[in-house]
PDB file of C-alpha atoms in Angstrom:
ATOM      1  CA  MET A1154      -0.552  19.261  -0.395  1.00 65.00           C
ATOM      2  CA  ASP A1155      -3.734  17.414  -0.042  1.00 71.00           C
ATOM      3  CA  GLY A1156      -4.529  13.983  -1.700  1.00 74.00           C
ATOM      4  CA  LYS A1157      -6.932  15.377  -4.271  1.00 80.00           C
ATOM      5  CA  THR A1158      -4.068  17.625  -5.689  1.00 86.00           C
ATOM      6  CA  HIS A1159      -1.571  14.773  -5.668  1.00 88.00           C
ATOM      7  CA  PHE A1160      -4.166  12.562  -7.436  1.00 87.00           C
ATOM      8  CA  ILE A1161      -4.812  15.112 -10.150  1.00 89.00           C
ATOM      9  CA  ALA A1162      -1.109  15.941 -10.856  1.00 91.00           C
ATOM     10  CA  GLY A1163      -0.535  12.119 -10.990  1.00 91.00           C
ATOM     11  CA  CYS A1164      -3.188  11.791 -13.404  1.00 93.00           C
ATOM     12  CA  LEU A1165      -2.073  14.760 -15.528  1.00 94.00           C
ATOM     13  CA  THR A1166       1.340  12.955 -15.520  1.00 94.00           C
ATOM     14  CA  GLY A1167       0.068   9.735 -16.812  1.00 93.00           C
ATOM     15  CA  PHE A1168      -2.140  11.464 -19.376  1.00 93.00           C
ATOM     16  CA  GLY A1169       1.144  13.544 -20.426  1.00 93.00           C
ATOM     17  CA  VAL A1170       3.203  10.118 -20.899  1.00 93.00           C
ATOM     18  CA  ALA A1171       0.271   8.625 -23.016  1.00 92.00           C
ATOM     19  CA  GLN A1172       0.232  11.536 -25.334  1.00 92.00           C
ATOM     20  CA  TYR A1173       3.989  11.540 -25.699  1.00 91.00           C
ATOM     21  CA  THR A1174       4.155   7.729 -26.480  1.00 89.00           C
ATOM     22  CA  ASN A1175       0.985   8.023 -28.707  1.00 89.00           C
ATOM     23  CA  VAL A1176      -0.975   5.151 -27.367  1.00 87.00           C
ATOM     24  CA  ASP A1177      -4.623   4.172 -27.859  1.00 88.00           C
ATOM     25  CA  TRP A1178      -7.351   5.617 -25.769  1.00 89.00           C
ATOM     26  CA  VAL A1179      -7.585   2.351 -23.510  1.00 87.00           C
ATOM     27  CA  THR A1180      -3.766   2.804 -22.649  1.00 88.00           C
ATOM     28  CA  THR A1181      -4.286   6.479 -22.261  1.00 90.00           C
ATOM     29  CA  ALA A1182      -6.902   5.732 -19.578  1.00 91.00           C
ATOM     30  CA  SER A1183      -4.846   3.174 -17.776  1.00 90.00           C
ATOM     31  CA  PHE A1184      -2.012   5.522 -17.794  1.00 91.00           C
ATOM     32  CA  THR A1185      -4.030   8.420 -16.501  1.00 92.00           C
ATOM     33  CA  LEU A1186      -5.467   6.090 -13.695  1.00 90.00           C
ATOM     34  CA  LEU A1187      -2.169   4.640 -12.733  1.00 91.00           C
ATOM     35  CA  GLY A1188      -0.694   8.165 -12.684  1.00 91.00           C
ATOM     36  CA  GLY A1189      -3.173   9.161 -10.171  1.00 90.00           C
ATOM     37  CA  PHE A1190      -2.664   5.910  -8.046  1.00 89.00           C
ATOM     38  CA  VAL A1191       1.173   6.486  -7.893  1.00 91.00           C
ATOM     39  CA  GLY A1192       0.809  10.278  -7.371  1.00 90.00           C
ATOM     40  CA  LEU A1193      -0.864   9.189  -3.877  1.00 87.00           C
ATOM     41  CA  VAL A1194       1.667   6.438  -3.170  1.00 88.00           C
ATOM     42  CA  PRO A1195       4.398   8.495  -1.175  1.00 88.00           C
ATOM     43  CA  ASP A1196       1.542   9.108   1.425  1.00 83.00           C
ATOM     44  CA  LEU A1197       1.279   5.334   2.326  1.00 81.00           C
ATOM     45  CA  ASP A1198       3.303   6.324   5.330  1.00 76.00           C
ATOM     46  CA  VAL A1199       0.313   8.111   6.942  1.00 70.00           C
ATOM     47  CA  LYS A1200      -3.576   7.287   6.963  1.00 61.00           C
ATOM     48  CA  GLY A1201      -4.186   8.985   3.715  1.00 53.00           C
ATOM     49  CA  VAL A1202      -6.666   8.491   1.037  1.00 51.00           C
ATOM     50  CA  LEU A1203      -4.876   5.632  -0.824  1.00 56.00           C
ATOM     51  CA  ALA A1204      -3.852   3.741   2.515  1.00 54.00           C
ATOM     52  CA  LYS A1205      -7.559   3.568   3.429  1.00 56.00           C
ATOM     53  CA  LYS A1206      -8.488   2.314  -0.215  1.00 54.00           C
ATOM     54  CA  ILE A1207      -5.826  -0.445  -0.503  1.00 50.00           C
ATOM     55  CA  SER A1208      -5.644  -1.776   2.971  1.00 53.00           C
ATOM     56  CA  LEU A1209      -7.978  -4.495   4.223  1.00 53.00           C
ATOM     57  CA  ASN A1210     -10.954  -3.427   6.309  1.00 56.00           C
ATOM     58  CA  LYS A1211     -10.293  -4.018   9.976  1.00 59.00           C
ATOM     59  CA  LYS A1212     -13.878  -4.760  10.745  1.00 66.00           C
ATOM     60  CA  TRP A1213     -14.245  -7.315   8.024  1.00 59.00           C
ATOM     61  CA  VAL A1214     -11.184  -9.034   9.146  1.00 61.00           C
ATOM     62  CA  ILE A1215     -12.399  -9.056  12.827  1.00 64.00           C
ATOM     63  CA  THR A1216     -15.732 -10.311  11.674  1.00 70.00           C
ATOM     64  CA  VAL A1217     -14.314 -13.141   9.675  1.00 66.00           C
ATOM     65  CA  LEU A1218     -12.068 -14.308  12.665  1.00 62.00           C
ATOM     66  CA  SER A1219     -15.064 -13.953  15.167  1.00 71.00           C
ATOM     67  CA  ILE A1220     -17.157 -16.332  12.947  1.00 72.00           C
ATOM     68  CA  ILE A1221     -14.175 -18.905  12.779  1.00 71.00           C
ATOM     69  CA  GLY A1222     -13.969 -18.593  16.645  1.00 70.00           C
ATOM     70  CA  LEU A1223     -17.784 -19.286  17.034  1.00 77.00           C
ATOM     71  CA  TYR A1224     -17.181 -22.247  14.741  1.00 70.00           C
ATOM     72  CA  PHE A1225     -14.389 -23.558  16.927  1.00 68.00           C
ATOM     73  CA  ILE A1226     -16.272 -23.185  20.127  1.00 72.00           C
ATOM     74  CA  LEU A1227     -19.361 -24.798  18.865  1.00 75.00           C
ATOM     75  CA  SER A1228     -17.779 -27.759  17.048  1.00 71.00           C
ATOM     76  CA  SER A1229     -15.614 -28.307  20.147  1.00 69.00           C
ATOM     77  CA  SER A1230     -18.752 -28.204  22.631  1.00 68.00           C
ATOM     78  CA  ILE A1231     -20.831 -30.495  20.438  1.00 67.00           C
ATOM     79  CA  GLY A1232     -18.338 -32.740  18.772  1.00 59.00           C
ATOM     80  CA  PRO A1233     -17.000 -36.160  20.209  1.00 62.00           C
ATOM     81  CA  GLN A1234     -13.573 -34.681  21.221  1.00 61.00           C
ATOM     82  CA  THR A1235     -11.504 -35.689  24.227  1.00 66.00           C
ATOM     83  CA  TYR A1236     -11.753 -33.337  27.346  1.00 61.00           C
ATOM     84  CA  TRP A1237      -8.454 -31.661  26.463  1.00 65.00           C
ATOM     85  CA  SER A1238      -9.176 -31.217  22.798  1.00 69.00           C
ATOM     86  CA  LYS A1239     -12.673 -29.751  23.475  1.00 67.00           C
ATOM     87  CA  TRP A1240     -11.030 -27.053  25.725  1.00 68.00           C
ATOM     88  CA  GLN A1241      -8.460 -26.398  23.365  1.00 73.00           C
ATOM     89  CA  GLY A1242     -10.967 -25.499  20.806  1.00 69.00           C
ATOM     90  CA  ILE A1243     -12.931 -23.436  23.136  1.00 71.00           C
ATOM     91  CA  LEU A1244     -10.057 -21.478  24.211  1.00 78.00           C
ATOM     92  CA  LEU A1245      -8.928 -21.019  20.758  1.00 73.00           C
ATOM     93  CA  GLY A1246     -12.437 -19.852  19.546  1.00 70.00           C
ATOM     94  CA  SER A1247     -12.591 -17.432  22.561  1.00 76.00           C
ATOM     95  CA  ALA A1248      -9.302 -15.864  21.596  1.00 73.00           C
ATOM     96  CA  LEU A1249     -10.440 -15.322  18.259  1.00 64.00           C
ATOM     97  CA  LEU A1250     -13.640 -13.808  19.487  1.00 68.00           C
ATOM     98  CA  ILE A1251     -11.894 -11.450  21.931  1.00 71.00           C
ATOM     99  CA  LEU A1252      -8.097 -10.695  20.819  1.00 61.00           C
ATOM    100  CA  PRO A1253      -8.523  -9.506  17.145  1.00 63.00           C
ATOM    101  CA  SER A1254     -10.612  -6.312  18.338  1.00 65.00           C
ATOM    102  CA  GLN A1255      -7.965  -5.522  20.997  1.00 59.00           C
ATOM    103  CA  ILE A1256      -4.876  -6.045  18.896  1.00 55.00           C
ATOM    104  CA  ILE A1257      -5.802  -5.359  15.254  1.00 59.00           C
ATOM    105  CA  LYS A1258      -5.387  -1.615  14.391  1.00 61.00           C
ATOM    106  CA  GLN A1259      -5.874  -0.199  10.862  1.00 57.00           C
ATOM    107  CA  LYS A1260      -2.154   0.671  10.271  1.00 58.00           C
ATOM    108  CA  ARG A1261      -1.434  -3.003  10.874  1.00 67.00           C
ATOM    109  CA  MET A1262      -3.921  -3.898   8.030  1.00 69.00           C
ATOM    110  CA  LEU A1263      -1.765  -2.058   5.696  1.00 74.00           C
ATOM    111  CA  ILE A1264       1.348  -4.259   6.985  1.00 77.00           C
ATOM    112  CA  ILE A1265      -1.141  -7.498   6.182  1.00 75.00           C
ATOM    113  CA  THR A1266      -2.102  -5.853   2.688  1.00 77.00           C
ATOM    114  CA  GLY A1267       1.635  -5.528   2.008  1.00 80.00           C
ATOM    115  CA  ALA A1268       2.254  -9.189   2.954  1.00 81.00           C
ATOM    116  CA  LEU A1269      -0.615 -10.331   0.833  1.00 79.00           C
ATOM    117  CA  VAL A1270       0.558  -8.572  -2.232  1.00 83.00           C
ATOM    118  CA  GLY A1271       3.897 -10.215  -1.532  1.00 84.00           C
ATOM    119  CA  VAL A1272       2.243 -13.844  -1.479  1.00 82.00           C
ATOM    120  CA  LEU A1273       0.481 -12.786  -4.767  1.00 81.00           C
ATOM    121  CA  SER A1274       3.696 -11.816  -6.246  1.00 86.00           C
ATOM    122  CA  LEU A1275       5.032 -15.322  -5.596  1.00 85.00           C
ATOM    123  CA  TYR A1276       2.027 -17.014  -7.121  1.00 77.00           C
ATOM    124  CA  HIS A1277       2.266 -14.766 -10.406  1.00 79.00           C
ATOM    125  CA  GLU A1278       6.165 -14.799 -10.353  1.00 86.00           C
ATOM    126  CA  SER A1279       6.107 -10.941 -10.474  1.00 88.00           C
ATOM    127  CA  ILE A1280       9.119  -8.917  -9.365  1.00 91.00           C
ATOM    128  CA  TRP A1281       7.101  -5.408  -9.426  1.00 91.00           C
ATOM    129  CA  MET A1282       4.188  -6.725  -7.387  1.00 89.00           C
ATOM    130  CA  MET A1283       6.910  -8.193  -4.924  1.00 91.00           C
ATOM    131  CA  MET A1284       8.276  -4.702  -4.846  1.00 91.00           C
ATOM    132  CA  LEU A1285       4.963  -2.992  -4.220  1.00 90.00           C
ATOM    133  CA  GLY A1286       4.276  -5.395  -1.516  1.00 88.00           C
ATOM    134  CA  ILE A1287       7.624  -4.624   0.182  1.00 89.00           C
ATOM    135  CA  TYR A1288       6.915  -0.775  -0.302  1.00 90.00           C
ATOM    136  CA  ILE A1289       3.423  -0.969   1.277  1.00 86.00           C
ATOM    137  CA  GLY A1290       4.668  -2.835   4.300  1.00 84.00           C
ATOM    138  CA  VAL A1291       7.715  -0.791   5.104  1.00 86.00           C
ATOM    139  CA  ALA A1292       5.713   2.438   4.448  1.00 84.00           C
ATOM    140  CA  SER A1293       3.402   1.630   7.448  1.00 78.00           C
ATOM    141  CA  PHE A1294       6.257   1.794   9.688  1.00 81.00           C
ATOM    142  CA  LEU A1295       7.774   5.010   8.517  1.00 79.00           C
ATOM    143  CA  SER A1296       7.161   8.645   9.864  1.00 78.00           C
ATOM    144  CA  HIS A1297       5.516  10.955   7.383  1.00 78.00           C
ATOM    145  CA  ARG A1298       7.681  12.833   4.865  1.00 79.00           C
ATOM    146  CA  SER A1299      10.641  10.421   5.345  1.00 84.00           C
ATOM    147  CA  LEU A1300      12.000   7.904   3.044  1.00 87.00           C
ATOM    148  CA  THR A1301       8.917   7.950   0.989  1.00 88.00           C
ATOM    149  CA  HIS A1302       9.332  11.474   0.130  1.00 90.00           C
ATOM    150  CA  SER A1303      13.029  11.055  -0.972  1.00 90.00           C
ATOM    151  CA  LEU A1304      14.877  10.583  -4.065  1.00 94.00           C
ATOM    152  CA  LEU A1305      15.521   6.950  -2.645  1.00 93.00           C
ATOM    153  CA  GLY A1306      11.649   6.611  -2.670  1.00 93.00           C
ATOM    154  CA  LEU A1307      11.540   7.949  -6.173  1.00 94.00           C
ATOM    155  CA  CYS A1308      14.383   5.490  -7.328  1.00 95.00           C
ATOM    156  CA  TYR A1309      12.715   2.334  -5.878  1.00 95.00           C
ATOM    157  CA  PHE A1310       9.353   3.070  -7.380  1.00 94.00           C
ATOM    158  CA  SER A1311      10.981   3.950 -10.831  1.00 95.00           C
ATOM    159  CA  ILE A1312      12.645   0.550 -10.692  1.00 95.00           C
ATOM    160  CA  LEU A1313       9.222  -0.951  -9.807  1.00 95.00           C
ATOM    161  CA  GLY A1314       7.761   0.898 -12.899  1.00 94.00           C
ATOM    162  CA  TYR A1315      10.677  -0.681 -14.882  1.00 95.00           C
ATOM    163  CA  TYR A1316       9.709  -4.171 -14.044  1.00 94.00           C
ATOM    164  CA  MET A1317       5.939  -3.619 -14.338  1.00 92.00           C
ATOM    165  CA  GLU A1318       6.742  -2.437 -18.003  1.00 92.00           C
ATOM    166  CA  LYS A1319       8.849  -5.522 -18.837  1.00 92.00           C
ATOM    167  CA  GLU A1320       6.306  -7.867 -17.454  1.00 91.00           C
ATOM    168  CA  ILE A1321       3.135  -6.331 -18.616  1.00 88.00           C
ATOM    169  CA  LEU A1322       4.925  -5.433 -22.117  1.00 88.00           C
ATOM    170  CA  VAL A1323       3.529  -1.807 -22.334  1.00 87.00           C
ATOM    171  CA  ASP A1324       6.115   0.943 -23.098  1.00 91.00           C
ATOM    172  CA  GLY A1325       5.737   3.988 -21.008  1.00 91.00           C
ATOM    173  CA  LEU A1326       4.837   2.399 -17.548  1.00 92.00           C
ATOM    174  CA  MET A1327       8.129   3.206 -16.028  1.00 94.00           C
ATOM    175  CA  PHE A1328       7.742   6.885 -17.009  1.00 95.00           C
ATOM    176  CA  VAL A1329       4.377   7.178 -15.507  1.00 94.00           C
ATOM    177  CA  CYS A1330       5.544   5.654 -12.233  1.00 94.00           C
ATOM    178  CA  ALA A1331       8.652   7.873 -12.136  1.00 95.00           C
ATOM    179  CA  GLY A1332       6.897  11.012 -13.050  1.00 94.00           C
ATOM    180  CA  ALA A1333       3.748  10.707 -10.992  1.00 94.00           C
ATOM    181  CA  TYR A1334       5.924  10.007  -7.985  1.00 95.00           C
ATOM    182  CA  ALA A1335       8.120  12.910  -8.599  1.00 94.00           C
ATOM    183  CA  SER A1336       5.232  15.031  -9.180  1.00 93.00           C
ATOM    184  CA  HIS A1337       4.050  14.326  -5.455  1.00 92.00           C
ATOM    185  CA  LEU A1338       7.772  15.282  -4.121  1.00 91.00           C
ATOM    186  CA  LEU A1339       7.645  18.474  -6.168  1.00 90.00           C
ATOM    187  CA  LEU A1340       4.210  19.420  -4.765  1.00 90.00           C
ATOM    188  CA  ASP A1341       5.264  18.878  -1.047  1.00 85.00           C
ATOM    189  CA  MET A1342       8.264  20.988  -1.468  1.00 85.00           C
ATOM    190  CA  LYS A1343       8.754  24.288   0.409  1.00 80.00           C
ATOM    191  CA  TRP A1344       8.489  26.459  -2.723  1.00 78.00           C
ATOM    192  CA  LEU A1345       4.668  26.200  -2.533  1.00 74.00           C
ATOM    193  CA  PRO A1346       3.269  28.777  -0.148  1.00 73.00           C
ATOM    194  CA  LYS A1347       0.670  26.285   1.084  1.00 75.00           C
ATOM    195  CA  ASN A1348       3.386  23.915   2.457  1.00 71.00           C
ATOM    196  CA  ARG A1349       4.560  24.545   5.847  1.00 75.00           C
ATOM    197  CA  ARG A1350       7.101  21.744   5.798  1.00 77.00           C
ATOM    198  CA  GLY A1351       9.087  20.504   2.897  1.00 75.00           C
ATOM    199  CA  VAL A1352      10.590  17.123   1.876  1.00 82.00           C
ATOM    200  CA  LYS A1353      13.957  15.791   2.807  1.00 83.00           C
ATOM    201  CA  LEU A1354      14.999  14.430  -0.599  1.00 80.00           C
ATOM    202  CA  LEU A1355      18.520  13.234   0.429  1.00 85.00           C
ATOM    203  CA  LEU A1356      17.386  11.022   3.168  1.00 80.00           C
ATOM    204  CA  PRO A1357      18.883   8.927   4.823  1.00 82.00           C
ATOM    205  CA  PHE A1358      22.126  10.605   3.889  1.00 85.00           C
ATOM    206  CA  SER A1359      20.951  14.257   4.919  1.00 82.00           C
ATOM    207  CA  LYS A1360      18.094  15.781   6.698  1.00 82.00           C
ATOM    208  CA  ILE A1361      18.114  18.978   4.783  1.00 80.00           C
ATOM    209  CA  GLU A1362      14.493  20.035   4.029  1.00 76.00           C
ATOM    210  CA  LEU A1363      13.700  21.434   0.609  1.00 77.00           C
TER     211      LEU A1363
END
C-alpha cells in the first residue's frame, strides 16, 4: 500500500480515538496528525515519504561541513600557527571539503537523525523520545517489511505511546500510536488484492507471510 493510504488510515484512526475519548478540537487535530505520522512509521525501513521528511537533508549537512572546512583552511593559512599546526588545519579542512560528499548517503542521515533524537531525549529526560530515536536508527538498517512490520514492532511502538501519554499527560495517546501502527500492518497484508507481498507478523520467530 502507498504512503498516502497509510497516512489517511492513520489520520482516521487518530480521529476515531479522539471521538471515543471525547477530547476538545485542538486535541482532536493533534490525535489526527499523530495518527497520520504513526501510520507511516513502519516504512522508515525504506526511503519512503516519512523517512525523507524527518531525516536531515544530506546537502545541507555537506554544505555546513564544507563551510567549516573552508574556515579551517583559511584560518590555518593566515593565522600565526606553527608549521605542523598549519598543515594539520589545512588537511582537516580539505578532508571536510572532500570526504562528506563521498561518504554521506541519505540513509545514513536517518541514522544521524535517530541519534539526534536520542540526544534530545537525554536533555528532556524523555523515555518515549529515546525509544523513538532508537526506532529510527534501527529501522534504517532493516530490510523492507521485516521487524518494523511485525507484532514486535507494534508492541514496541505501543509501549512508546504509553510513555508518551504518561509524560505529556494526555489520555489516548497510546491508543493512537497502537491503532495507527496496526492500521499500517493490516493494510500491508496479503488479504488486499493490491498487495503482492504480505507481512511477517511473527518475526523474528517465524517467517510466515500473512
